[in-house]
Amino acid sequence: MGIRGLKGKLEPYKTPVQWTRSSPSNANEDAPTGVVIDGPAFAHWIFNQCCAQKDQSEGPLKALPSYPEISRQALAWLRDLRSVGLHIKHVFFDGALPESKLKIRYERLQQSLDRLRSFRLNNPVLEADPWAQRRSFSTARPKSKGQAPTPSFLVSVVLDCLFGSEFGDRVRVVLCEADLMCTSPDYCTENDIILTGDSDFVVHNPRGRIVFFEDMDFVRNAKNDLVMIRSSCLQSLDFAKRIGVSDLSKWAYFMTIDSRTNVKHAADQAKSDVLSAAQEKEVEKIRATYESSELEATLASEHLNQQAIQVLQRMDPRLSETVYCALTSSSTGEETRFYQVPLFEDTKRASSWQPSQDVRQLAFGLIGLATGCNSDIQEVERKGDRFNVVHVQVPGVHEVEKGLRAQEQRLQESINRLPSYDPISRWRIMALLHVYQWDVEISSNLHGKCHILKTKDRAITWFDVHLSAQTEGVLYSYRILRQALEFFLACEGKEGHGDASRLLTTLQSLPHLDEVIPAPGASLDIGECQWLLKELYGDYINGREVSLEGESAKEAAASKGYASQSDRKKQKSKTNASPSAKNFYAILQDED
């Protein structure tokens, strides 16, 4: 997590290092330097690199890096390391954080929310009104103001990207902090370097040399080809000798209690001060934080088979932490939690995670059956301007079986009636249908949704972003449901679990996040879905229909193989049928 202000104070203790691009003739003369990477820090570093390349004058939405841009940048960065002779050995991602980091976890969630709220406040207008621009012949665009919020699925997108690349076999989600694995002698030797953004890696006392992402300078020629990488590194053992400290945990304690102190002064205190019982207790907490843990191996040997372990090592970190809590709840007494990542949404409205709670609840039920944990899940979600805990009841065996069949029927019905769409567009529309059903069931303000239907040629507003965030929450929830099914079947076996196997097969067609959610707030293609939005919400606009610009809703529906709203009304008058308003599949035309 880092010690505040420590990076700058470590500067005098670093030594320069560089790697040059190897020619084919001498590429194998020396063994390549191994690289162990702190995954979460890497993802945030890549995001910051992408932000630096964006033009803030293009407007708030275009100033945010897209997920495909982040994926491409991550792969290009690793390939640049490889081109100068560095060998990517391991990339570790946090799969769970200890209970001692609970306060820090909430602080970081709140920081993310505060940044999003500030961005929302500073950028009330996301795009210039195209009609106003035409009338005034103005080309001015609203500029992005304030720090861009971190993308909701940043780490998940980078994980998907790496797992699907040539580096996939070196990437792993671990049931602890990534720090412990990066600095473990089992994975990092004295010939390796550790890439991170956290200054407190030095306290772990790893064998390898520590290199901070921001210290790396990629030198390129006139053709933009990489020539060399220059940086500086820090060796923990050498650092401890230079400051004359044998116990870096004690030194870290004095650095932590006073951020204004310097390295030498904290070292003098660590060498001379006699600690009180309370201080000794705090030092022991720090020492325990930085010591390697065998928890992952213990959990694996006691609870999981090899196939389940392999699934867990590729699982989304937030769901992995839920599994970790479920596995340890009987011995630790800790409650099982799921932390909702702040979505790129309108913070003046209710959380965009609400429409997809039923999907996650089914995933939690599967995790409970696989781990034997039947206690309620604590979902940490946004409530207004703060994060609160919401208790989600974990369904039992019969409820899970019923839920599996219902989800399979819902998805298959949509897939079968959307034959002309590619998988990406199909899943986006299915997510929108899911949001619509939730809207109808809770009788929320459907009238508000209908402003989207006024015209195709208009500026995107925060309302559009919020609806898009709701569909993103659905898509992400289907993603973790797929992973929960994989974990459940790995633990229980496929024998006798046909419903779970069938639903997993259906969910396998769900594209990667950077494909189905191209950018934060952009999973809903208004032009693509506008005719469908009208079909879904048109009945709720004060009892009258709203016309679309250009192609009529009836023509658009007919071109896609759907029955228009007026045609359905005629059909209902002929048959005296009264389908339930909750049945959103009623708008889809059956295949002949």
mmCIF file of N, CA and C in Angstrom, residues 128-172:
data_model
loop_
_atom_site.group_PDB
_atom_site.id
_atom_site.type_symbol
_atom_site.label_atom_id
_atom_site.label_comp_id
_atom_site.label_asym_id
_atom_site.label_seq_id
_atom_site.Cartn_x
_atom_site.Cartn_y
_atom_site.Cartn_z
ATOM 1 N N ALA A 128 -20.880 18.826 -26.373
ATOM 2 C CA ALA A 128 -21.582 20.003 -26.887
ATOM 3 C C ALA A 128 -22.836 19.567 -27.639
ATOM 4 N N ASP A 129 -23.906 20.344 -27.522
ATOM 5 C CA ASP A 129 -25.155 20.055 -28.219
ATOM 6 C C ASP A 129 -24.944 20.264 -29.718
ATOM 7 N N PRO A 130 -25.060 19.190 -30.546
ATOM 8 C CA PRO A 130 -24.810 19.348 -31.977
ATOM 9 C C PRO A 130 -25.764 20.325 -32.654
ATOM 10 N N TRP A 131 -27.019 20.406 -32.159
ATOM 11 C CA TRP A 131 -27.968 21.346 -32.757
ATOM 12 C C TRP A 131 -27.575 22.786 -32.444
ATOM 13 N N ALA A 132 -27.126 23.028 -31.222
ATOM 14 C CA ALA A 132 -26.683 24.374 -30.861
ATOM 15 C C ALA A 132 -25.449 24.768 -31.660
ATOM 16 N N GLN A 133 -24.568 23.799 -31.892
ATOM 17 C CA GLN A 133 -23.374 24.089 -32.678
ATOM 18 C C GLN A 133 -23.741 24.466 -34.104
ATOM 19 N N ARG A 134 -24.750 23.792 -34.664
ATOM 20 C CA ARG A 134 -25.136 24.093 -36.041
ATOM 21 C C ARG A 134 -25.742 25.491 -36.155
ATOM 22 N N ARG A 135 -26.535 25.853 -35.129
ATOM 23 C CA ARG A 135 -27.158 27.167 -35.174
ATOM 24 C C ARG A 135 -26.144 28.291 -35.015
ATOM 25 N N SER A 136 -25.139 28.068 -34.179
ATOM 26 C CA SER A 136 -24.174 29.139 -33.906
ATOM 27 C C SER A 136 -22.903 29.008 -34.736
ATOM 28 N N PHE A 137 -22.809 27.929 -35.530
ATOM 29 C CA PHE A 137 -21.611 27.641 -36.313
ATOM 30 C C PHE A 137 -20.365 27.571 -35.412
ATOM 31 N N SER A 138 -20.583 27.114 -34.190
ATOM 32 C CA SER A 138 -19.479 27.019 -33.244
ATOM 33 C C SER A 138 -18.912 25.611 -33.250
ATOM 34 N N THR A 139 -17.616 25.494 -33.070
ATOM 35 C CA THR A 139 -16.965 24.184 -32.979
ATOM 36 C C THR A 139 -16.412 23.953 -31.580
ATOM 37 N N ALA A 140 -16.778 24.803 -30.631
ATOM 38 C CA ALA A 140 -16.249 24.685 -29.277
ATOM 39 C C ALA A 140 -16.776 23.421 -28.604
ATOM 40 N N ARG A 141 -15.903 22.760 -27.858
ATOM 41 C CA ARG A 141 -16.278 21.571 -27.107
ATOM 42 C C ARG A 141 -16.024 21.816 -25.631
ATOM 43 N N PRO A 142 -16.813 21.190 -24.747
ATOM 44 C CA PRO A 142 -16.520 21.320 -23.315
ATOM 45 C C PRO A 142 -15.222 20.590 -22.996
ATOM 46 N N LYS A 143 -14.325 21.238 -22.264
ATOM 47 C CA LYS A 143 -13.059 20.624 -21.900
ATOM 48 C C LYS A 143 -13.227 19.807 -20.627
ATOM 49 N N SER A 144 -12.424 18.735 -20.540
ATOM 50 C CA SER A 144 -12.459 17.908 -19.349
ATOM 51 C C SER A 144 -11.808 18.655 -18.192
ATOM 52 N N LYS A 145 -12.480 18.637 -17.044
ATOM 53 C CA LYS A 145 -11.969 19.323 -15.865
ATOM 54 C C LYS A 145 -11.844 18.337 -14.715
ATOM 55 N N GLY A 146 -10.744 18.449 -13.995
ATOM 56 C CA GLY A 146 -10.545 17.567 -12.852
ATOM 57 C C GLY A 146 -9.875 16.273 -13.246
ATOM 58 N N GLN A 147 -9.465 15.508 -12.245
ATOM 59 C CA GLN A 147 -8.774 14.243 -12.471
ATOM 60 C C GLN A 147 -9.750 13.185 -12.961
ATOM 61 N N ALA A 148 -9.366 12.480 -14.017
ATOM 62 C CA ALA A 148 -10.232 11.441 -14.580
ATOM 63 C C ALA A 148 -10.400 10.307 -13.577
ATOM 64 N N PRO A 149 -11.627 9.836 -13.357
ATOM 65 C CA PRO A 149 -11.832 8.711 -12.434
ATOM 66 C C PRO A 149 -11.229 7.430 -13.002
ATOM 67 N N THR A 150 -10.721 6.598 -12.117
ATOM 68 C CA THR A 150 -10.147 5.327 -12.543
ATOM 69 C C THR A 150 -11.247 4.442 -13.125
ATOM 70 N N PRO A 151 -11.032 3.831 -14.288
ATOM 71 C CA PRO A 151 -12.066 2.968 -14.874
ATOM 72 C C PRO A 151 -12.490 1.854 -13.922
ATOM 73 N N SER A 152 -13.761 1.572 -13.909
ATOM 74 C CA SER A 152 -14.313 0.608 -12.957
ATOM 75 C C SER A 152 -13.674 -0.766 -13.071
ATOM 76 N N PHE A 153 -13.426 -1.202 -14.290
ATOM 77 C CA PHE A 153 -12.958 -2.568 -14.508
ATOM 78 C C PHE A 153 -11.511 -2.598 -15.000
ATOM 79 N N LEU A 154 -10.710 -1.650 -14.533
ATOM 80 C CA LEU A 154 -9.329 -1.527 -14.997
ATOM 81 C C LEU A 154 -8.544 -2.818 -14.785
ATOM 82 N N VAL A 155 -8.508 -3.306 -13.551
ATOM 83 C CA VAL A 155 -7.725 -4.508 -13.253
ATOM 84 C C VAL A 155 -8.299 -5.719 -13.978
ATOM 85 N N SER A 156 -9.625 -5.826 -14.037
ATOM 86 C CA SER A 156 -10.259 -6.970 -14.717
ATOM 87 C C SER A 156 -9.920 -6.982 -16.204
ATOM 88 N N VAL A 157 -9.924 -5.810 -16.842
ATOM 89 C CA VAL A 157 -9.611 -5.715 -18.265
ATOM 90 C C VAL A 157 -8.150 -6.092 -18.519
ATOM 91 N N VAL A 158 -7.242 -5.601 -17.680
ATOM 92 C CA VAL A 158 -5.825 -5.941 -17.847
ATOM 93 C C VAL A 158 -5.616 -7.434 -17.636
ATOM 94 N N LEU A 159 -6.307 -8.005 -16.677
ATOM 95 C CA LEU A 159 -6.211 -9.452 -16.457
ATOM 96 C C LEU A 159 -6.663 -10.233 -17.685
ATOM 97 N N ASP A 160 -7.841 -9.897 -18.210
ATOM 98 C CA ASP A 160 -8.351 -10.567 -19.408
ATOM 99 C C ASP A 160 -7.360 -10.452 -20.553
ATOM 100 N N CYS A 161 -6.815 -9.266 -20.711
ATOM 101 C CA CYS A 161 -5.864 -9.005 -21.791
ATOM 102 C C CYS A 161 -4.627 -9.877 -21.652
ATOM 103 N N LEU A 162 -4.073 -9.958 -20.448
ATOM 104 C CA LEU A 162 -2.847 -10.735 -20.236
ATOM 105 C C LEU A 162 -3.102 -12.234 -20.348
ATOM 106 N N PHE A 163 -4.236 -12.700 -19.801
ATOM 107 C CA PHE A 163 -4.548 -14.127 -19.894
ATOM 108 C C PHE A 163 -4.701 -14.579 -21.345
ATOM 109 N N GLY A 164 -5.153 -13.678 -22.213
ATOM 110 C CA GLY A 164 -5.336 -14.024 -23.619
ATOM 111 C C GLY A 164 -4.117 -13.783 -24.483
ATOM 112 N N SER A 165 -2.992 -13.418 -23.862
ATOM 113 C CA SER A 165 -1.785 -13.094 -24.616
ATOM 114 C C SER A 165 -0.720 -14.171 -24.424
ATOM 115 N N GLU A 166 0.462 -13.913 -24.993
ATOM 116 C CA GLU A 166 1.580 -14.839 -24.839
ATOM 117 C C GLU A 166 2.135 -14.871 -23.419
ATOM 118 N N PHE A 167 1.689 -13.928 -22.579
ATOM 119 C CA PHE A 167 2.136 -13.880 -21.187
ATOM 120 C C PHE A 167 1.153 -14.577 -20.245
ATOM 121 N N GLY A 168 0.111 -15.180 -20.787
ATOM 122 C CA GLY A 168 -0.968 -15.714 -19.972
ATOM 123 C C GLY A 168 -0.544 -16.736 -18.944
ATOM 124 N N ASP A 169 0.436 -17.599 -19.277
ATOM 125 C CA ASP A 169 0.848 -18.638 -18.341
ATOM 126 C C ASP A 169 1.696 -18.105 -17.193
ATOM 127 N N ARG A 170 2.021 -16.808 -17.222
ATOM 128 C CA ARG A 170 2.829 -16.216 -16.145
ATOM 129 C C ARG A 170 2.014 -15.294 -15.254
ATOM 130 N N VAL A 171 0.721 -15.214 -15.517
ATOM 131 C CA VAL A 171 -0.178 -14.331 -14.766
ATOM 132 C C VAL A 171 -0.967 -15.168 -13.768
ATOM 133 N N ARG A 172 -1.140 -14.615 -12.575
ATOM 134 C CA ARG A 172 -1.809 -15.406 -11.542
ATOM 135 C C ARG A 172 -2.472 -14.497 -10.517
#
